[in-house]
Amino acid sequence: MNAPQPLSQDKTQHPGDDPYLAVTHEVFNQPTALENYNLFAQDRALQEAIDREGAGAATGDLKQFGALAGAAETIELGFRANENKPVFNTHDRFGHRIDQVDFHPAYHQLMSIAMENGLHSSPWTNPGTGAHVARAAKYYMHSQVEAAHCCPITMTFAAIPSIRKQPELAAIWENKILANSYDPRNLPDGEKQSVTIGMAMTEKQGGSDVRANTTRAYPIGAEGPGQAYELVGHKWFVSAPMCDAFLVLAQTKSGLSCFLMPRWRPDGSKNPWQVQRLKNKMGNIANASSEAELRGALAWMVGEEGRGVPTIIEMVAMTRFDCMIGSSAGMRQALAQASHHCHHRSAFGNRLSDQPLMQNVLADLALESEAALAYTMRIARSLDSQHLEHERLLARLATPVGKYWICKRVPNHAYESMECIGGSGVMEDCIMPRLLRESPVNAIWEGSGNVQCLDTLRALHKEPDTLDAFFSEAAEARGSDARFDRFLAQLQNDFADISDFEYRARNLVDRLALLMQASLLLRNSDPAVADAFCASRLEHKGGLNYGNLPSGTDPAAIIKRATPVVE
């Protein structure tokens, strides 16, 4: 029997002998990453809204910011901040209580970008025509990069109207709140040139029913607005516990009152409010949310005693507006990812974005995104014009309606966009899983859907003229589309009797939102967008999922308008 040949004498050619034979396939039919593009220059709906709503003078600044937001390095910060959860430390290594939350450097870089660009301050430092509109546009772009860190940005921005109700406190805090710089150090505010502001309202037993709060405020000396108190109790949800001060609700002998509670006392000692733990959230990962106990924490009363809710409600209203911006931004980013993918990906012999069924889905997603943006930016213009009665009334009703509707539309929008991408969209190295996890947050925070509907009812009862202002604004599109005219007439008829509004609230608020979105698109958008929106949203003919645009619409035009061009 012959002996086996040594391996060295084997003349068979192996793949490893030739690097070209080791290559199993060529990577093709894959889109490039959606990065190094300008989020402003590649968003026609946003550019048009800026001009329409009075912020045209900010176009150059917004274009620069759009380039920053779309840079690969900036986008990477969002991924790093979400891959590294905040870490809470109760004490330092010497045993001192510090209540410190440590973040990945990417989080701090994103916070710096936001604050250096005035996302927390610009309408207050430079008020006037277009101020809120321009700021909303920046927030809209920045939130597409990473939404979670925008929570402390929003609260810092929204705190100003409430703090200004107590001028002596505003004199101490306002300049530092509005400084366009970021200082994350855990130091007394007296040692810092810039600060961030949070809020602590909800408790275990009450949630949205803040009047059930049990936290008590005890006067140190004189009582009343601007005076010092010590707070004892707990807070079930304190977002961004690393903020330098918080607006807090607590009970006094006259009822629920509002207080400004700093992280440190004026003498440099730690204020005795203690974080118990960080929340373990399904989304909003980069932002720290916490539970806290107040053990005699020093705070100063803001506004009238016993009127805590009316005092803090202006802050809440502004945070609700930012929820609208953030949810609109989430839809825009999801749509951008889906449309970019389908523009560069082929299947069954044709590019995905050219295939009729995919066109129906993409165009439908684009309608939702543009309608949300149009509504949000119109409310931004109202905020710039609160000296006008129509704008004040419109914002009062349209804010809870918009917060309810836009924020609720995001989760299914994110999922459908993910499905357009397919299996790759489920992978954690794609932004889509983060967008999906983030998608329910704005609908739940700052008052859930039912709370927004009840606030709509409250506005109607307290100021019936708000409904007149809403219908008057929407009716500016009357005569441009028969479907819209019928929808408007029916809705006005249904509001003739609101005796059982609370039971029917969701249906009525849904339709108020659709009415305003249709009106804005008919008056301002591309005819293909307005026509498809009216055909699919105002005339219900079955299918509830995305991809139910009726025949006769122009999906190709809608998709082209909405797709960022990144080759």
XYZ file of C-alpha atoms in Angstrom:
567
model
C 0.000 0.000 0.000
C 1.337 3.409 -1.006
C 2.199 5.843 1.816
C 0.233 9.167 1.918
C 1.909 12.068 0.183
C 3.207 14.932 2.329
C 0.967 17.977 2.298
C 3.762 19.997 0.783
C 3.582 17.827 -2.328
C -0.169 18.336 -2.785
C -0.453 20.332 -6.023
C -4.148 21.204 -5.534
C -4.699 24.974 -5.577
C -6.405 26.216 -2.375
C -8.334 29.511 -2.041
C -5.814 30.796 0.437
C -3.036 30.485 -2.129
C -4.573 33.302 -4.168
C -6.180 36.297 -2.440
C -8.580 36.735 -5.344
C -9.952 33.219 -4.869
C -10.592 33.966 -1.164
C -13.053 36.738 -2.051
C -16.491 35.134 -1.999
C -18.492 38.033 -3.388
C -18.599 41.674 -4.276
C -20.681 43.974 -2.075
C -23.164 45.814 -4.271
C -26.795 46.963 -4.251
C -26.268 48.512 -0.817
C -26.910 52.206 -0.078
C -24.218 54.487 1.222
C -24.544 55.688 4.806
C -26.848 58.681 5.202
C -24.208 61.052 6.525
C -22.207 64.098 5.483
C -25.334 65.766 4.164
C -27.026 69.026 5.101
C -30.213 68.466 7.119
C -31.474 71.905 6.155
C -30.452 72.066 2.501
C -31.824 68.546 1.915
C -35.240 69.243 3.490
C -37.453 71.255 1.134
C -40.421 71.254 3.501
C -38.293 72.739 6.281
C -36.824 75.425 4.018
C -40.283 76.455 2.845
C -41.598 76.541 6.412
C -38.763 78.842 7.488
C -39.633 81.361 4.781
C -43.384 81.021 5.283
C -43.410 81.385 9.060
C -41.185 84.433 9.264
C -37.642 83.165 9.876
C -36.169 83.693 6.429
C -33.431 85.889 7.853
C -32.065 82.849 9.711
C -31.579 80.781 6.547
C -27.798 81.166 6.449
C -27.399 80.214 10.091
C -29.743 77.240 9.685
C -27.838 76.006 6.659
C -24.605 76.067 8.646
C -26.256 74.205 11.500
C -27.726 71.678 9.051
C -24.240 70.851 7.808
C -23.034 70.358 11.372
C -25.999 68.126 12.252
C -25.478 65.972 9.163
C -21.728 65.513 9.549
C -20.609 61.928 10.082
C -18.759 62.947 13.246
C -21.901 64.482 14.754
C -24.047 61.495 13.840
C -21.474 59.223 15.473
C -21.880 61.142 18.744
C -25.514 60.028 18.850
C -24.538 56.388 18.567
C -21.825 56.644 21.218
C -24.089 58.480 23.679
C -26.721 55.743 23.376
C -24.298 52.846 23.614
C -23.070 54.081 26.994
C -25.792 54.529 29.592
C -25.432 57.213 32.278
C -23.962 55.876 35.509
C -25.142 57.079 38.917
C -22.818 57.477 41.906
C -24.294 58.319 45.303
C -20.970 59.102 47.028
C -17.405 59.941 46.144
C -14.542 57.671 47.217
C -14.182 59.564 50.484
C -17.794 58.978 51.522
C -19.294 62.366 50.677
C -22.798 62.332 49.216
C -22.510 63.730 45.678
C -25.540 62.406 43.691
C -23.450 62.458 40.538
C -24.495 61.128 37.134
C -21.593 60.369 34.824
C -22.066 60.430 31.060
C -20.087 59.359 28.035
C -18.135 62.285 26.527
C -20.341 62.093 23.424
C -23.328 63.177 25.514
C -21.478 66.255 26.734
C -20.413 67.102 23.176
C -24.036 66.994 22.029
C -25.090 69.172 24.953
C -22.354 71.656 24.060
C -23.505 71.827 20.440
C -27.082 72.472 21.549
C -26.285 75.166 24.085
C -23.596 76.918 22.073
C -26.149 77.239 19.273
C -28.838 78.652 21.549
C -31.364 75.810 21.419
C -32.170 76.613 25.060
C -32.102 80.396 24.816
C -32.436 82.148 21.457
C -36.137 83.185 21.548
C -35.613 84.731 24.990
C -32.341 86.522 24.214
C -33.383 87.647 20.723
C -37.193 87.730 20.642
C -39.168 88.910 17.657
C -40.332 87.790 14.271
C -39.165 84.284 13.496
C -37.305 83.691 16.771
C -39.270 80.618 17.880
C -39.458 79.401 14.283
C -35.684 79.493 13.802
C -35.062 77.890 17.165
C -37.593 75.137 16.393
C -35.786 74.439 13.109
C -32.469 73.965 14.896
C -34.077 71.753 17.531
C -35.739 69.755 14.726
C -32.404 69.069 13.067
C -30.444 68.448 16.251
C -33.053 66.036 17.605
C -32.650 63.927 14.471
C -29.060 63.286 15.522
C -29.907 62.258 19.099
C -33.187 62.926 20.860
C -32.562 61.944 24.482
C -30.157 64.724 25.465
C -32.703 67.254 24.206
C -34.707 66.713 27.417
C -32.557 69.021 29.615
C -32.245 71.439 26.691
C -36.041 71.644 26.502
C -36.519 72.088 30.232
C -33.878 74.813 30.435
C -35.546 76.600 27.527
C -39.046 76.165 28.945
C -38.210 77.309 32.483
C -37.807 80.984 31.601
C -41.518 81.981 31.477
C -42.148 80.410 34.890
C -39.023 81.788 36.569
C -39.812 85.257 35.267
C -42.952 85.187 37.400
C -40.614 85.791 40.356
C -38.421 88.726 39.262
C -35.952 88.582 42.174
C -35.192 84.930 41.359
C -35.002 85.681 37.647
C -32.442 88.383 38.406
C -30.197 85.753 39.994
C -30.698 82.871 37.578
C -31.728 84.141 34.157
C -28.350 85.228 32.777
C -26.810 81.882 33.631
C -29.764 79.967 32.201
C -29.503 81.879 28.929
C -25.709 81.703 28.595
C -24.744 79.973 25.347
C -22.259 77.614 26.942
C -22.381 74.290 28.733
C -20.850 73.498 32.107
C -21.540 69.915 33.260
C -19.567 70.133 36.502
C -21.290 69.137 39.720
C -20.587 72.435 41.468
C -22.635 75.148 43.222
C -24.289 77.449 40.713
C -22.357 80.365 42.200
C -19.197 78.854 40.721
C -20.641 78.462 37.214
C -21.374 80.848 34.358
C -24.025 78.637 32.756
C -26.643 76.337 34.242
C -29.380 73.934 33.193
C -32.859 73.675 34.709
C -35.048 70.612 35.241
C -38.438 70.011 36.800
C -39.851 67.583 39.337
C -43.629 67.326 39.456
C -44.896 63.739 39.493
C -45.085 61.433 42.486
C -45.826 57.722 42.858
C -49.434 58.064 43.917
C -50.454 60.748 41.433
C -48.579 60.688 38.150
C -50.309 63.252 35.941
C -52.630 64.136 38.838
C -50.133 66.452 40.494
C -52.754 67.792 42.893
C -52.418 64.431 44.684
C -48.792 65.295 45.536
C -47.789 64.855 49.174
C -44.416 66.645 49.189
C -44.627 69.429 51.772
C -42.967 72.855 51.869
C -42.087 74.366 55.246
C -41.247 78.096 55.483
C -37.871 78.917 56.984
C -38.942 82.437 57.908
C -41.318 84.710 56.072
C -43.857 83.012 53.832
C -44.994 83.662 50.284
C -43.584 84.319 46.815
C -39.820 84.583 46.656
C -39.353 83.268 50.205
C -37.215 80.306 51.272
C -38.750 76.952 52.222
C -37.553 73.447 52.955
C -39.139 70.625 50.970
C -39.804 67.150 52.366
C -41.158 64.335 50.220
C -40.385 62.316 47.110
C -40.494 62.673 43.326
C -41.187 59.658 41.169
C -39.806 61.093 37.956
C -36.983 63.624 37.858
C -35.554 63.781 34.368
C -32.018 65.074 33.984
C -31.077 65.002 37.707
C -27.728 66.594 36.876
C -29.421 69.949 36.225
C -28.349 72.821 38.451
C -31.852 73.644 39.693
C -35.396 72.336 39.366
C -38.901 73.700 39.356
C -40.741 71.592 41.914
C -44.353 71.330 43.065
C -45.037 70.988 46.796
C -47.926 71.546 49.187
C -48.195 74.544 51.508
C -51.058 75.521 53.795
C -52.597 77.308 50.792
C -52.264 74.361 48.428
C -49.922 73.173 45.695
C -47.195 75.741 45.037
C -44.185 76.047 42.755
C -40.576 76.261 43.982
C -37.106 76.677 42.528
C -34.821 74.085 44.146
C -31.051 74.275 43.419
C -28.741 71.295 43.531
C -26.484 73.125 46.011
C -27.203 75.584 48.821
C -25.836 79.155 48.599
C -23.218 78.346 51.267
C -21.736 75.687 48.987
C -23.110 72.700 50.880
C -25.030 69.940 49.150
C -28.786 70.564 49.117
C -30.414 67.513 50.749
C -32.383 66.162 47.857
C -31.095 62.710 47.074
C -31.357 60.601 43.945
C -32.499 57.095 44.827
C -31.845 55.447 41.493
C -31.877 56.038 37.746
C -34.847 54.794 35.751
C -34.207 51.754 33.560
C -35.929 52.955 30.384
C -36.609 51.128 27.119
C -35.609 54.231 25.163
C -34.313 57.738 25.784
C -31.138 55.987 26.882
C -28.626 58.836 26.770
C -30.776 60.944 29.114
C -30.771 60.156 32.823
C -34.161 60.007 34.549
C -34.404 59.365 38.270
C -36.371 58.967 41.468
C -35.489 61.334 44.290
C -36.241 62.047 47.940
C -36.295 65.583 49.301
C -34.994 65.682 52.867
C -35.406 69.322 53.794
C -34.192 70.616 50.440
C -33.873 74.392 50.292
C -36.085 76.041 47.666
C -37.694 79.408 46.912
C -41.352 79.906 46.101
C -42.058 80.963 42.521
C -45.329 82.731 41.813
C -48.424 82.950 43.969
C -48.780 80.518 46.876
C -51.317 77.802 46.172
C -51.101 78.508 42.431
C -48.322 76.088 41.612
C -49.960 74.537 38.561
C -50.744 77.867 36.836
C -47.188 78.990 37.620
C -45.477 75.956 36.133
C -47.995 75.410 33.316
C -46.182 77.834 31.001
C -43.082 75.703 31.364
C -45.176 72.613 30.696
C -46.720 74.228 27.613
C -43.289 74.937 26.173
C -42.090 71.400 26.866
C -45.190 70.083 25.098
C -44.330 72.211 22.091
C -40.842 70.697 22.060
C -42.424 67.252 22.145
C -44.122 68.205 18.882
C -40.802 69.303 17.390
C -39.036 66.177 18.591
C -41.698 63.835 17.267
C -41.730 65.635 13.925
C -37.953 65.268 13.861
C -38.197 61.544 14.590
C -40.530 61.106 11.634
C -38.281 63.146 9.374
C -35.202 61.103 10.243
C -37.065 57.803 9.822
C -38.396 58.938 6.458
C -34.950 60.156 5.368
C -33.440 56.763 6.226
C -36.195 54.828 4.441
C -36.317 56.979 1.309
C -32.511 57.098 1.031
C -32.343 53.306 1.326
C -35.048 52.722 -1.253
C -33.476 55.215 -3.657
C -30.240 53.205 -3.666
C -31.582 49.667 -3.338
C -32.989 47.445 -6.086
C -35.107 44.301 -5.872
C -36.926 42.180 -8.423
C -35.297 44.076 -11.255
C -36.139 47.656 -10.267
C -35.099 50.293 -7.774
C -37.309 50.050 -4.697
C -38.363 53.691 -4.848
C -39.654 53.132 -8.403
C -41.868 50.186 -7.507
C -45.579 51.122 -7.166
C -46.293 49.460 -3.817
C -43.158 50.827 -2.176
C -43.943 54.241 -3.669
C -47.311 54.141 -1.959
C -45.692 53.429 1.406
C -42.889 55.977 1.061
C -45.214 58.723 -0.138
C -47.602 58.032 2.732
C -44.737 58.270 5.228
C -43.648 61.520 3.604
C -47.147 62.998 3.959
C -47.162 62.241 7.672
C -43.756 63.808 8.154
C -44.453 67.003 6.234
C -47.872 67.483 7.838
C -46.323 67.192 11.308
C -43.648 69.737 10.438
C -46.129 72.178 8.891
C -48.329 72.074 12.002
C -45.384 72.454 14.370
C -43.851 75.404 12.559
C -47.205 77.177 12.395
C -47.425 76.961 16.177
C -43.864 78.288 16.386
C -45.063 81.388 14.530
C -47.908 81.729 17.051
C -45.379 81.698 19.871
C -43.580 84.564 18.166
C -46.831 86.553 18.020
C -48.476 86.095 21.408
C -49.302 89.802 21.519
C -51.926 89.101 18.837
C -55.166 87.680 20.245
C -55.734 85.288 17.356
C -52.266 83.806 17.783
C -52.621 83.494 21.545
C -55.956 81.711 21.229
C -54.696 79.507 18.421
C -51.628 78.379 20.356
C -53.690 77.661 23.465
C -55.849 75.092 21.657
C -53.518 73.920 18.902
C -50.691 72.989 21.287
C -52.490 70.156 23.155
C -54.146 69.055 19.905
C -50.799 68.932 18.118
C -48.940 67.345 21.005
C -51.583 64.623 21.171
C -51.737 63.891 17.442
C -48.161 64.294 16.222
C -46.560 62.425 19.099
C -48.983 59.542 18.739
C -48.215 59.128 15.036
C -44.515 58.424 15.551
C -44.306 54.761 16.687
C -46.060 53.250 13.677
C -44.232 55.661 11.385
C -40.896 54.489 12.812
C -41.848 50.849 12.414
C -43.008 51.253 8.799
C -39.814 53.110 7.950
C -37.815 50.298 9.522
C -39.723 47.772 7.422
C -38.850 49.703 4.249
C -35.196 49.101 5.065
C -35.790 45.449 5.920
C -33.601 43.273 8.098
C -30.741 45.768 8.169
C -33.093 48.273 9.762
C -33.407 46.077 12.841
C -29.667 46.012 13.452
C -28.258 48.171 16.254
C -25.636 49.718 13.985
C -28.553 51.371 12.173
C -30.321 54.370 13.734
C -33.765 52.827 13.228
C -33.890 50.735 16.455
C -33.085 53.878 18.418
C -35.785 55.843 16.610
C -38.296 53.089 17.346
C -37.403 52.940 21.048
C -37.587 56.702 21.282
C -40.901 56.921 19.417
C -43.381 56.494 22.341
C -41.595 58.873 24.700
C -43.041 62.217 23.639
C -46.589 60.874 23.576
C -46.299 59.776 27.207
C -44.129 62.504 28.753
C -45.438 65.985 29.525
C -48.990 64.682 29.625
C -50.173 61.546 27.840
C -52.835 61.432 25.134
C -55.809 61.527 27.472
C -54.287 64.417 29.402
C -53.911 66.395 26.162
C -57.524 65.701 25.231
C -58.690 66.855 28.644
C -56.541 69.970 28.311
C -58.241 70.625 24.969
C -61.597 70.364 26.730
C -60.354 72.682 29.470
C -59.363 75.274 26.885
C -62.780 75.054 25.198
C -64.615 75.554 28.486
C -62.357 78.299 29.821
C -61.912 80.208 26.547
C -64.502 79.184 23.934
C -62.920 81.656 21.537
C -60.007 79.241 21.140
C -62.208 77.010 18.986
C -63.293 79.975 16.884
C -59.650 80.900 16.340
C -58.795 77.318 15.385
C -61.618 77.005 12.871
C -60.937 80.492 11.524
C -57.312 79.580 10.867
C -58.189 76.252 9.258
C -60.940 77.798 7.142
C -58.398 79.893 5.273
C -58.117 76.859 2.978
C -61.866 76.722 2.336
C -62.703 76.539 -1.364
C -59.407 74.966 -2.422
C -60.550 71.333 -2.092
C -64.087 69.928 -1.871
C -62.969 67.122 0.418
C -61.557 69.637 2.858
C -64.722 71.727 2.750
C -66.868 68.716 3.609
C -64.540 67.671 6.425
C -64.547 71.187 7.894
C -68.333 71.492 7.766
C -68.868 68.115 9.404
C -66.391 68.809 12.186
C -67.899 72.208 12.930
C -71.300 70.563 13.114
C -69.989 67.908 15.516
C -68.661 70.636 17.828
C -72.088 72.231 18.094
C -72.744 69.975 21.095
C -69.791 68.942 23.243
C -71.818 67.771 26.226
C -70.172 64.342 25.990
C -66.829 65.662 24.753
C -64.772 63.694 27.264
C -66.071 60.380 25.888
C -65.639 61.456 22.252
C -62.492 63.503 22.840
C -60.010 61.386 20.940
C -62.149 61.329 17.815
C -62.721 65.071 17.886
C -59.088 65.928 18.638
C -57.922 63.551 15.898
C -60.049 65.417 13.409
C -59.003 68.859 14.643
C -55.392 67.881 13.983
C -56.155 66.490 10.536
C -58.167 69.574 9.661
C -55.311 71.937 10.528
C -52.705 69.814 8.773
C -54.840 69.629 5.625
C -55.416 73.382 5.708
C -51.708 74.153 6.034
C -50.745 71.770 3.243
C -53.452 73.062 0.915
C -52.337 76.631 1.467
C -48.596 76.125 1.439
C -47.287 72.792 0.179
C -46.768 71.150 -3.190
C -50.143 70.336 -4.825
C -49.242 66.635 -4.995
C -48.710 66.561 -1.217
C -51.931 68.427 -0.404
C -54.023 66.329 -2.797
C -52.723 63.017 -1.440
C -53.183 64.149 2.149
C -56.823 65.105 1.585
C -57.488 61.925 -0.378
C -56.009 59.637 2.271
C -56.750 61.458 5.561
C -60.036 63.262 5.015
C -61.907 60.546 3.122
C -61.696 57.247 4.973
C -61.993 54.293 2.628
C -60.583 51.358 4.483
C -56.929 50.561 5.115
C -55.432 51.986 8.278
C -51.788 51.079 7.644
C -49.322 53.217 5.740
C -49.384 52.546 2.010
C -53.088 53.224 1.471
C -52.923 56.237 -0.822
C -55.710 55.956 -3.391
C -55.175 55.815 -7.145
C -54.723 59.153 -8.834
C -52.177 60.565 -6.383
C -48.618 61.373 -7.456
C -46.297 59.366 -5.191
C -43.202 59.927 -7.313
C -43.428 63.702 -6.873
C -44.006 63.355 -3.120
C -41.047 60.991 -2.710
C -38.711 63.168 -4.757
C -39.617 66.168 -2.614
C -38.898 64.276 0.604
C -35.764 62.266 -0.230
C -32.365 63.659 0.797
C -29.969 63.440 -2.140
C -26.778 61.761 -0.945
C -25.014 59.810 -3.696
